[in-house]
PDB file of N, CA and C in Angstrom:
ATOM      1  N   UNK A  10     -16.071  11.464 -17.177  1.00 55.00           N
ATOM      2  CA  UNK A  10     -17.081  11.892 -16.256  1.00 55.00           C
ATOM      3  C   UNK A  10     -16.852  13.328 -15.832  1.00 55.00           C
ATOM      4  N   UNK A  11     -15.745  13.963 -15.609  1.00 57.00           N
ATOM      5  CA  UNK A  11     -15.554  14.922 -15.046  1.00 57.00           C
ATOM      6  C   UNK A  11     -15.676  15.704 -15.826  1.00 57.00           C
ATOM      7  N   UNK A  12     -16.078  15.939 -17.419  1.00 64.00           N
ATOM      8  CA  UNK A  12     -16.366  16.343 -18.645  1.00 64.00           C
ATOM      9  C   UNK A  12     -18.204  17.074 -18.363  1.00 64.00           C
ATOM     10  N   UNK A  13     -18.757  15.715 -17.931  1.00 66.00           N
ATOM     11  CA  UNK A  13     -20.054  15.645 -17.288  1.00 66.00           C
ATOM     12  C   UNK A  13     -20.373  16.841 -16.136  1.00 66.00           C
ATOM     13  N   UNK A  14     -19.641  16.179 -15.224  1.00 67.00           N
ATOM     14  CA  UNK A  14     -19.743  16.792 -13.422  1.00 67.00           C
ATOM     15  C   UNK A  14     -18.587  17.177 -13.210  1.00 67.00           C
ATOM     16  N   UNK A  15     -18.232  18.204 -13.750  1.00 77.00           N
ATOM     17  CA  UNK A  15     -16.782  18.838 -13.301  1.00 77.00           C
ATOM     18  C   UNK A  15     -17.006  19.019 -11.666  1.00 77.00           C
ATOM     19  N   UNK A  16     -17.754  19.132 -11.057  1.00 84.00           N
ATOM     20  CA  UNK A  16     -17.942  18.916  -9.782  1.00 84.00           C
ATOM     21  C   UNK A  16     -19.128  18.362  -9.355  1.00 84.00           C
ATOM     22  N   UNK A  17     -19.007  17.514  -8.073  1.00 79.00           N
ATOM     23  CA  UNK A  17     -19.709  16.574  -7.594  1.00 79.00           C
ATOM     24  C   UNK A  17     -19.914  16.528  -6.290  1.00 79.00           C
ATOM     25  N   UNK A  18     -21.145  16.743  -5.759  1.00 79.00           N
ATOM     26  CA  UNK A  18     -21.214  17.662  -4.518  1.00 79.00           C
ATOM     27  C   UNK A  18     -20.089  18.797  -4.446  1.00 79.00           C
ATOM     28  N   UNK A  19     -19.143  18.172  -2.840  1.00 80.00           N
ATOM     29  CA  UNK A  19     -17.847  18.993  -2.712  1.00 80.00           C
ATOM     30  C   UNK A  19     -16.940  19.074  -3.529  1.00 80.00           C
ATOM     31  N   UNK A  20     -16.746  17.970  -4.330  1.00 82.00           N
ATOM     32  CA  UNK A  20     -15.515  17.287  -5.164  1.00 82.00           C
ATOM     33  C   UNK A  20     -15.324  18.087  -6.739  1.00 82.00           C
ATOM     34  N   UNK A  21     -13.950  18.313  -6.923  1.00 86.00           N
ATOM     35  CA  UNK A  21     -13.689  18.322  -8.099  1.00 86.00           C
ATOM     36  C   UNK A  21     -13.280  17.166  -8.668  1.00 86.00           C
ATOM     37  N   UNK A  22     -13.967  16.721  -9.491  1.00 84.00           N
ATOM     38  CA  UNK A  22     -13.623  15.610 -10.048  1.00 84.00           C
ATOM     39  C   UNK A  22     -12.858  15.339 -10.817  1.00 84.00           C
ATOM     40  N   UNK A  23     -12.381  16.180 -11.792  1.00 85.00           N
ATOM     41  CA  UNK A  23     -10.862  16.268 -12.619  1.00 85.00           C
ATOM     42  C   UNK A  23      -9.685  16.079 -11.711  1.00 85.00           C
ATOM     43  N   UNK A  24      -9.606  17.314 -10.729  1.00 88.00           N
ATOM     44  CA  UNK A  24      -8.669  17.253  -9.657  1.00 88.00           C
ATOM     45  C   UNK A  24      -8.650  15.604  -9.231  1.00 88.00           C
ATOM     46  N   UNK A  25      -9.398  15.165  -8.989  1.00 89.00           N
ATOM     47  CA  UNK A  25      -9.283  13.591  -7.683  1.00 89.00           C
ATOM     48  C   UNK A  25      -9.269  12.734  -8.624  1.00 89.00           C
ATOM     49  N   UNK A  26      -9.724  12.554 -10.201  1.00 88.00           N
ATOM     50  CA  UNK A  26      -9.251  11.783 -10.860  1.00 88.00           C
ATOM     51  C   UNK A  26      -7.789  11.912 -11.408  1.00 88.00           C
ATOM     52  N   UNK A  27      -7.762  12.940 -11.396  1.00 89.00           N
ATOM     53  CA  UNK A  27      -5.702  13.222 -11.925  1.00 89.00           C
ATOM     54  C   UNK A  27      -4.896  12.978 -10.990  1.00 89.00           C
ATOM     55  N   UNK A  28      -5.197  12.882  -9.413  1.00 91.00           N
ATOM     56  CA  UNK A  28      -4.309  12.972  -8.137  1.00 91.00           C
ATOM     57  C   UNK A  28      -4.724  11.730  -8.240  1.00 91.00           C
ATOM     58  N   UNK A  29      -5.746  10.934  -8.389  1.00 92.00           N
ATOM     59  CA  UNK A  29      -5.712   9.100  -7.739  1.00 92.00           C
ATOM     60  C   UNK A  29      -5.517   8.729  -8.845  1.00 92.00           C
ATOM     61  N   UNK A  30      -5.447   8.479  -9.784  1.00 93.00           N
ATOM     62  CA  UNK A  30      -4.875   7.991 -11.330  1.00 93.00           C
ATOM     63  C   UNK A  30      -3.760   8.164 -11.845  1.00 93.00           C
ATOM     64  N   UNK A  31      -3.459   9.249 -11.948  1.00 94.00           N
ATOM     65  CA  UNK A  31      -2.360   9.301 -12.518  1.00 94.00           C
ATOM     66  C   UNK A  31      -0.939   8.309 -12.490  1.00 94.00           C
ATOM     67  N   UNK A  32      -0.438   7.946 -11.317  1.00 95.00           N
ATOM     68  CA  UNK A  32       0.519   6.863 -11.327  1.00 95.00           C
ATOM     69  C   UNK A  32       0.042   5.725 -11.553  1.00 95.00           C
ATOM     70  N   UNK A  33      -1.033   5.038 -11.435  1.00 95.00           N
ATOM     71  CA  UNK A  33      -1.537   3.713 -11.613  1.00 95.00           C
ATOM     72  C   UNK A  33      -1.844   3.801 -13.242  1.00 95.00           C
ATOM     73  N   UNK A  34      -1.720   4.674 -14.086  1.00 96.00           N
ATOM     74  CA  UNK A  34      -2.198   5.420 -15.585  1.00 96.00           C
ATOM     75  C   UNK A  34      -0.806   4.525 -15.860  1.00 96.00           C
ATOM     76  N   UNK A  35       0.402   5.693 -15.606  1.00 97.00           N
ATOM     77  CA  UNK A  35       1.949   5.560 -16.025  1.00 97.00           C
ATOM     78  C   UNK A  35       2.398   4.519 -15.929  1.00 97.00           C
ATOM     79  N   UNK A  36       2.289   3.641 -14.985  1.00 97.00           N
ATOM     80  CA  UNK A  36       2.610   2.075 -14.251  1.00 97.00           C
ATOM     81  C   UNK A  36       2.010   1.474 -16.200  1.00 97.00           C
ATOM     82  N   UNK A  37       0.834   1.251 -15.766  1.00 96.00           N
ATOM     83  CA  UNK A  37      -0.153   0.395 -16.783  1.00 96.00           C
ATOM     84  C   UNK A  37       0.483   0.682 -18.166  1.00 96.00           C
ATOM     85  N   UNK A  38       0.987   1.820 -18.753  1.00 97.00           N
ATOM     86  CA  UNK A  38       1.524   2.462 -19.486  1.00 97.00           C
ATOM     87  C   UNK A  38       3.063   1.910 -19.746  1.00 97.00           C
ATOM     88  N   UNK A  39       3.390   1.993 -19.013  1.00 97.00           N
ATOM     89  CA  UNK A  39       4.878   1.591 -19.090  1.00 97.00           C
ATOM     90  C   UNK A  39       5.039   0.007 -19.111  1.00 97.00           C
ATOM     91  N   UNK A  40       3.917  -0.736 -18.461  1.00 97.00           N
ATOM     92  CA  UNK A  40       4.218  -2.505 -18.680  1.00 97.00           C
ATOM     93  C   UNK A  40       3.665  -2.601 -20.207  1.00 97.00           C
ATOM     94  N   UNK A  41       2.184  -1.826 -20.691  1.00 97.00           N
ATOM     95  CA  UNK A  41       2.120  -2.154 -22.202  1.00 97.00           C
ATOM     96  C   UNK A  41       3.146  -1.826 -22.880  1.00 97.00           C
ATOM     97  N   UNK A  42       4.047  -0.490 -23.171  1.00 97.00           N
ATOM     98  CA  UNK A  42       5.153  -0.423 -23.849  1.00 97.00           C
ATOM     99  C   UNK A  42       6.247  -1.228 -23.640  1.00 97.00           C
ATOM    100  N   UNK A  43       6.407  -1.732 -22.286  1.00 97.00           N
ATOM    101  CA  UNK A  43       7.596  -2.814 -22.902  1.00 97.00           C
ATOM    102  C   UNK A  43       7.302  -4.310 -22.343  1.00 97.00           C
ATOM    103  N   UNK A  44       5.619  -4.392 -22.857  1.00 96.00           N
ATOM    104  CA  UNK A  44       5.244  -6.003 -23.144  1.00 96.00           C
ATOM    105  C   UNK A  44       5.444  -6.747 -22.062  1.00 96.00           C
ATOM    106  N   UNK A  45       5.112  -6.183 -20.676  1.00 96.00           N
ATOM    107  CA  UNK A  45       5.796  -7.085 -19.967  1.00 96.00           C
ATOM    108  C   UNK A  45       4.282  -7.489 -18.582  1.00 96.00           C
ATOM    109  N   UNK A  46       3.717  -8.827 -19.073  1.00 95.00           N
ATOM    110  CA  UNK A  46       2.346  -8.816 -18.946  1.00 95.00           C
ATOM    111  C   UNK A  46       1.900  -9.166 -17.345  1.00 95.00           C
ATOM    112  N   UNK A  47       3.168  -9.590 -16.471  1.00 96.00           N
ATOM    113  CA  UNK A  47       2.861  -9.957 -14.974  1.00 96.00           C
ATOM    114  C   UNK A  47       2.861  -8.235 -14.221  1.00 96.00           C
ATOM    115  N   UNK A  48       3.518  -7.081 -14.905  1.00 97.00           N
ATOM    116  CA  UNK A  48       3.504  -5.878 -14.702  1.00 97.00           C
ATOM    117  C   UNK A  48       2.233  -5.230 -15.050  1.00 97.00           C
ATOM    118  N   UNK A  49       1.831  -5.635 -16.481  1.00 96.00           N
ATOM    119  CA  UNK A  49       0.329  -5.266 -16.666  1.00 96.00           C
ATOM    120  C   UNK A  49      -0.458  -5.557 -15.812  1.00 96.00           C
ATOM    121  N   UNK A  50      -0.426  -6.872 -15.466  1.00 95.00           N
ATOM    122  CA  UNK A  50      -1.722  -7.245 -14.501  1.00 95.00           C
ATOM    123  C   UNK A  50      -1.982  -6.359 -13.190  1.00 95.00           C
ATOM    124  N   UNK A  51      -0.555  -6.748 -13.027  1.00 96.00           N
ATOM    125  CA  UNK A  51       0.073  -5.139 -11.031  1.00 96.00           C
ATOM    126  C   UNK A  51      -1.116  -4.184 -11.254  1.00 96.00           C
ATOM    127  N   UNK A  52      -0.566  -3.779 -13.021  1.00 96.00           N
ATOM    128  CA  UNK A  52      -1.200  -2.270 -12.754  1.00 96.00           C
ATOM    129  C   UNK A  52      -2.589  -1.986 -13.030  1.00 96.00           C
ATOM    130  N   UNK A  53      -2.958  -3.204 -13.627  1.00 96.00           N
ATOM    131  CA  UNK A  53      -4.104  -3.143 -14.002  1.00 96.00           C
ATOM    132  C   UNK A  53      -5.002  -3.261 -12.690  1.00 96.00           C
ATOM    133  N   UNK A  54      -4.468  -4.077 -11.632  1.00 96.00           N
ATOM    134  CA  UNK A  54      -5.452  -4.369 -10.378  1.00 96.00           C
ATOM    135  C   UNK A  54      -5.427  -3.320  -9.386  1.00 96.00           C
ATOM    136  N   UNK A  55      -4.026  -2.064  -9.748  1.00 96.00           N
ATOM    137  CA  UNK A  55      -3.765  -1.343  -8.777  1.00 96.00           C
ATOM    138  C   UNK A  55      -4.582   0.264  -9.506  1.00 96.00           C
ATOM    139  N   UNK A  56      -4.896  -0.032 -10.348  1.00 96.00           N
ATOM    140  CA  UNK A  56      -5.975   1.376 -11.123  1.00 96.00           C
ATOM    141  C   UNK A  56      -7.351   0.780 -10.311  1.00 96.00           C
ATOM    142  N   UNK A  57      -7.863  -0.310 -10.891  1.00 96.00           N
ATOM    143  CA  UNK A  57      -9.291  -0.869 -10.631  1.00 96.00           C
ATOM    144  C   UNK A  57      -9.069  -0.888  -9.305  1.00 96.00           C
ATOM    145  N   UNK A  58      -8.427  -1.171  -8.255  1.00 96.00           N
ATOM    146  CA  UNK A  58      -8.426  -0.354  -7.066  1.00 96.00           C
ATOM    147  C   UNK A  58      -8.963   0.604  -6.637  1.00 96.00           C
ATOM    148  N   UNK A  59      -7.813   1.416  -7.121  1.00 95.00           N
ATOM    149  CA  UNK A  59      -7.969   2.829  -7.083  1.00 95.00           C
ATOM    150  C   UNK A  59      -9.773   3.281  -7.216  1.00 95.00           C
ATOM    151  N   UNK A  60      -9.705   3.128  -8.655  1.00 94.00           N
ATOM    152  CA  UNK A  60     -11.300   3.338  -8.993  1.00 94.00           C
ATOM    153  C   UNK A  60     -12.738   2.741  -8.173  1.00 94.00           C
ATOM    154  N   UNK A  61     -12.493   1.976  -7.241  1.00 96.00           N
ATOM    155  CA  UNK A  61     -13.085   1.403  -6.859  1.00 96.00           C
ATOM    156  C   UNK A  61     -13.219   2.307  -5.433  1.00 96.00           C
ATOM    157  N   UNK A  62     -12.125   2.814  -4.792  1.00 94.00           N
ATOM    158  CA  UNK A  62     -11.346   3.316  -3.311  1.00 94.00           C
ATOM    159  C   UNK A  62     -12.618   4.464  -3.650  1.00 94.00           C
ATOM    160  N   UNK A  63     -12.476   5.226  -4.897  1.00 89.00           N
ATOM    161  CA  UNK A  63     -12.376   6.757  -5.190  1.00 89.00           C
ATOM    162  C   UNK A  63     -14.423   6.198  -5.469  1.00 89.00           C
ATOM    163  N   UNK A  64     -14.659   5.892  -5.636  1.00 91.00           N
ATOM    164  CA  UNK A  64     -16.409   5.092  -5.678  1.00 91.00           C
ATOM    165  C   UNK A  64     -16.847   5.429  -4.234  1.00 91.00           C
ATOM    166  N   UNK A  65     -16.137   4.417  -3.724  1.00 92.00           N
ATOM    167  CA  UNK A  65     -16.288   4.002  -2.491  1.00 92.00           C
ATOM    168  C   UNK A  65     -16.365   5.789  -1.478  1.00 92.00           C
ATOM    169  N   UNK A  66     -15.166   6.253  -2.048  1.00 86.00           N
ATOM    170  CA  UNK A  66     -15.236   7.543  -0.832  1.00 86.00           C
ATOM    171  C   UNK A  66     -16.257   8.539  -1.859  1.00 86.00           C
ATOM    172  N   UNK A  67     -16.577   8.626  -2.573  1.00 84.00           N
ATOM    173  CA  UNK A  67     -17.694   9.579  -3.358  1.00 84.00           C
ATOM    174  C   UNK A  67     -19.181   9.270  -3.069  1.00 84.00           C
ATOM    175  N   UNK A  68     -18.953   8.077  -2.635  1.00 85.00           N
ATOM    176  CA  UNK A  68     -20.676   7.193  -1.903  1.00 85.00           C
ATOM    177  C   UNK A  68     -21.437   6.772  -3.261  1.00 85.00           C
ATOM    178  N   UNK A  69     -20.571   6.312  -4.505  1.00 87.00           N
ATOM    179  CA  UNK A  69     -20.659   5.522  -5.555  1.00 87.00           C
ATOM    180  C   UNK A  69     -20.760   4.571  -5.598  1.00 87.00           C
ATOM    181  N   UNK A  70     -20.196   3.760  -4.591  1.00 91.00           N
ATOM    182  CA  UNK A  70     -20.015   2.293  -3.761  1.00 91.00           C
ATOM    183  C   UNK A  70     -20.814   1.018  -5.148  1.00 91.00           C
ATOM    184  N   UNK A  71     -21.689   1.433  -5.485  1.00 96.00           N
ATOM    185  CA  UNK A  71     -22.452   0.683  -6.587  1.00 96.00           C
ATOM    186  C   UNK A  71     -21.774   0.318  -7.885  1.00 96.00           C
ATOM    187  N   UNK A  72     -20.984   1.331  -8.102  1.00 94.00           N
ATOM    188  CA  UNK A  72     -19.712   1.228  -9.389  1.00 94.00           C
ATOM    189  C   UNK A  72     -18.938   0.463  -9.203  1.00 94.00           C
ATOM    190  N   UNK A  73     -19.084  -0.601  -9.073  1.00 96.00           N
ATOM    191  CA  UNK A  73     -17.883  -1.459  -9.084  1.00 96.00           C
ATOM    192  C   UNK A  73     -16.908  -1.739 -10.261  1.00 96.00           C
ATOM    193  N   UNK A  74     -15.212  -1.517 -10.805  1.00 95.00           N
ATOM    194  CA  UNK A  74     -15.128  -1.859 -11.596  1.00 95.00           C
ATOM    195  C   UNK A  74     -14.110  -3.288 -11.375  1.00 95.00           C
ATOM    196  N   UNK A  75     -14.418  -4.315 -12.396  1.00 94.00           N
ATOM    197  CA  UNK A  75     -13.602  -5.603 -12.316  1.00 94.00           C
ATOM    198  C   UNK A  75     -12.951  -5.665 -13.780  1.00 94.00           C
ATOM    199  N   UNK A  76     -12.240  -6.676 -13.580  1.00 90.00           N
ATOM    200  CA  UNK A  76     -11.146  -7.092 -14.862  1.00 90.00           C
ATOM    201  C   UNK A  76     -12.671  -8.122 -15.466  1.00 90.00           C
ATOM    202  N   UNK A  77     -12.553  -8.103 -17.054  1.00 87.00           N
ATOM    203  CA  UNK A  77     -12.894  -8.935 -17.728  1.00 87.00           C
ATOM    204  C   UNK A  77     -13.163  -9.818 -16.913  1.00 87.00           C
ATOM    205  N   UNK A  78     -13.776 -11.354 -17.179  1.00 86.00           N
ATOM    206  CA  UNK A  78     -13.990 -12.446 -16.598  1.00 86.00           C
ATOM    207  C   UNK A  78     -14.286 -13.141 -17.557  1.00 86.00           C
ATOM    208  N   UNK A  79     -14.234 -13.364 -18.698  1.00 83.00           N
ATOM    209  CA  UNK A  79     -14.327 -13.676 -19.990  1.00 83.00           C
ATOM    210  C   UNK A  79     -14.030 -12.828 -21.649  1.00 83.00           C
ATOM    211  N   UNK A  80     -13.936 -14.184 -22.394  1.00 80.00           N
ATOM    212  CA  UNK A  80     -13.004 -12.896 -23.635  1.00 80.00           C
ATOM    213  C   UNK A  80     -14.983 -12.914 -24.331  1.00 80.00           C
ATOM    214  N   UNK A  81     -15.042 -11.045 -25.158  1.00 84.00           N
ATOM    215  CA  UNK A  81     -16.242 -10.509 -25.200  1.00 84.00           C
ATOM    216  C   UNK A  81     -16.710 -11.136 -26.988  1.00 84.00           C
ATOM    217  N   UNK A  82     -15.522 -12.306 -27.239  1.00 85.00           N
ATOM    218  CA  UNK A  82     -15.698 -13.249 -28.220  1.00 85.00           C
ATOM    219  C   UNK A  82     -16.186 -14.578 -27.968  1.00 85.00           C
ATOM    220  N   UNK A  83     -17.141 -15.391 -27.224  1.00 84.00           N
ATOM    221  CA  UNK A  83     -17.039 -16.483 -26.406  1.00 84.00           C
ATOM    222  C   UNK A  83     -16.649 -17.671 -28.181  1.00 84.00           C
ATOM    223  N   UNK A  84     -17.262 -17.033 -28.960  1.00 90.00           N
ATOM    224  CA  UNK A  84     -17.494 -18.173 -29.984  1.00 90.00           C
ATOM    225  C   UNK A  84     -16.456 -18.295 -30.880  1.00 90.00           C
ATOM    226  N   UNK A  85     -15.372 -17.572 -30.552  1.00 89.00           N
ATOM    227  CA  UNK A  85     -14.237 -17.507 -31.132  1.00 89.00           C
ATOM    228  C   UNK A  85     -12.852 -18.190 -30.496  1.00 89.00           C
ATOM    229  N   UNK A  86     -11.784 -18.656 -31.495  1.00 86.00           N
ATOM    230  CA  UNK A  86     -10.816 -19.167 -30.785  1.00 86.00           C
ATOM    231  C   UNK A  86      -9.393 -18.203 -31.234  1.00 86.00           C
ATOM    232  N   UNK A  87      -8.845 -17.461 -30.537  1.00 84.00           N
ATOM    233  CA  UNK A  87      -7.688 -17.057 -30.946  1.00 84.00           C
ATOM    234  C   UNK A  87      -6.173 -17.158 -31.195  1.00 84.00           C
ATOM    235  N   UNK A  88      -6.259 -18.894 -30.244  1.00 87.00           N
ATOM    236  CA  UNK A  88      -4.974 -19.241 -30.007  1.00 87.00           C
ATOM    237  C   UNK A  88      -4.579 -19.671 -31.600  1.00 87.00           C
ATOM    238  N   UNK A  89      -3.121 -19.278 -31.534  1.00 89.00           N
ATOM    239  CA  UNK A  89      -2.551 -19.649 -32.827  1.00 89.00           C
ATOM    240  C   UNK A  89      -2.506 -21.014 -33.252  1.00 89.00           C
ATOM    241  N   UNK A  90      -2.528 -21.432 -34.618  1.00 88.00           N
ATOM    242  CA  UNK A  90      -3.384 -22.541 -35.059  1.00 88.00           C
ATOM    243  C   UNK A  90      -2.021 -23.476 -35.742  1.00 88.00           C
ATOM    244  N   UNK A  91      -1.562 -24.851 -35.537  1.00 86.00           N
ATOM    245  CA  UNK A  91      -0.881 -25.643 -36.048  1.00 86.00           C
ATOM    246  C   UNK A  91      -0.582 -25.813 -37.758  1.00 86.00           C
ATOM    247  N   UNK A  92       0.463 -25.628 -37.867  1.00 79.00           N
ATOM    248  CA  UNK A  92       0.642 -26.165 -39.214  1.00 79.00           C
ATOM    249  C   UNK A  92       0.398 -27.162 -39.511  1.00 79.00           C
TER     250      UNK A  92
END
């Protein structure tokens, strides 16, 4: 977005996405590299937070973002299959 609206009204938007992201980025980052999926979730709820906070104070409030709520395969089964 900030590609888009490098600024937004008052806001720089690169700036406030690199200052509110960035650690919730590294977190999320660091549980995928070492596979460790109750850490993924942390960080995953503590970005979509974030993104949500940074909506909210931009008067975006309408952007809501959520985790999945279903896999975007419904007709598929992925669990590994019995010998």
């Amino acid at each position: 977005m900030s590609a888009l609206w490098p600024v937004y009204g008052k806001t720089n938007v690169g700036e406030l996405m690199e200052a509110t992201t960035k650690e919730p980025m590294e977190a999320l980052a660091a549980a995928i590299k070492s596979g460790n999926a109750p850490k993924f979730t942390e960080a995953y709820a503590r970005l979509t937070a974030t993104c949500n906070a940074c909506h909210q104070a931009t008067e975006r409030g309408f952007i809501v973002i959520q985790a999945p709520r279903g896999t975007p395969f419904p007709d598929q089964d992925f669990r590994p299959q019995k010998p």
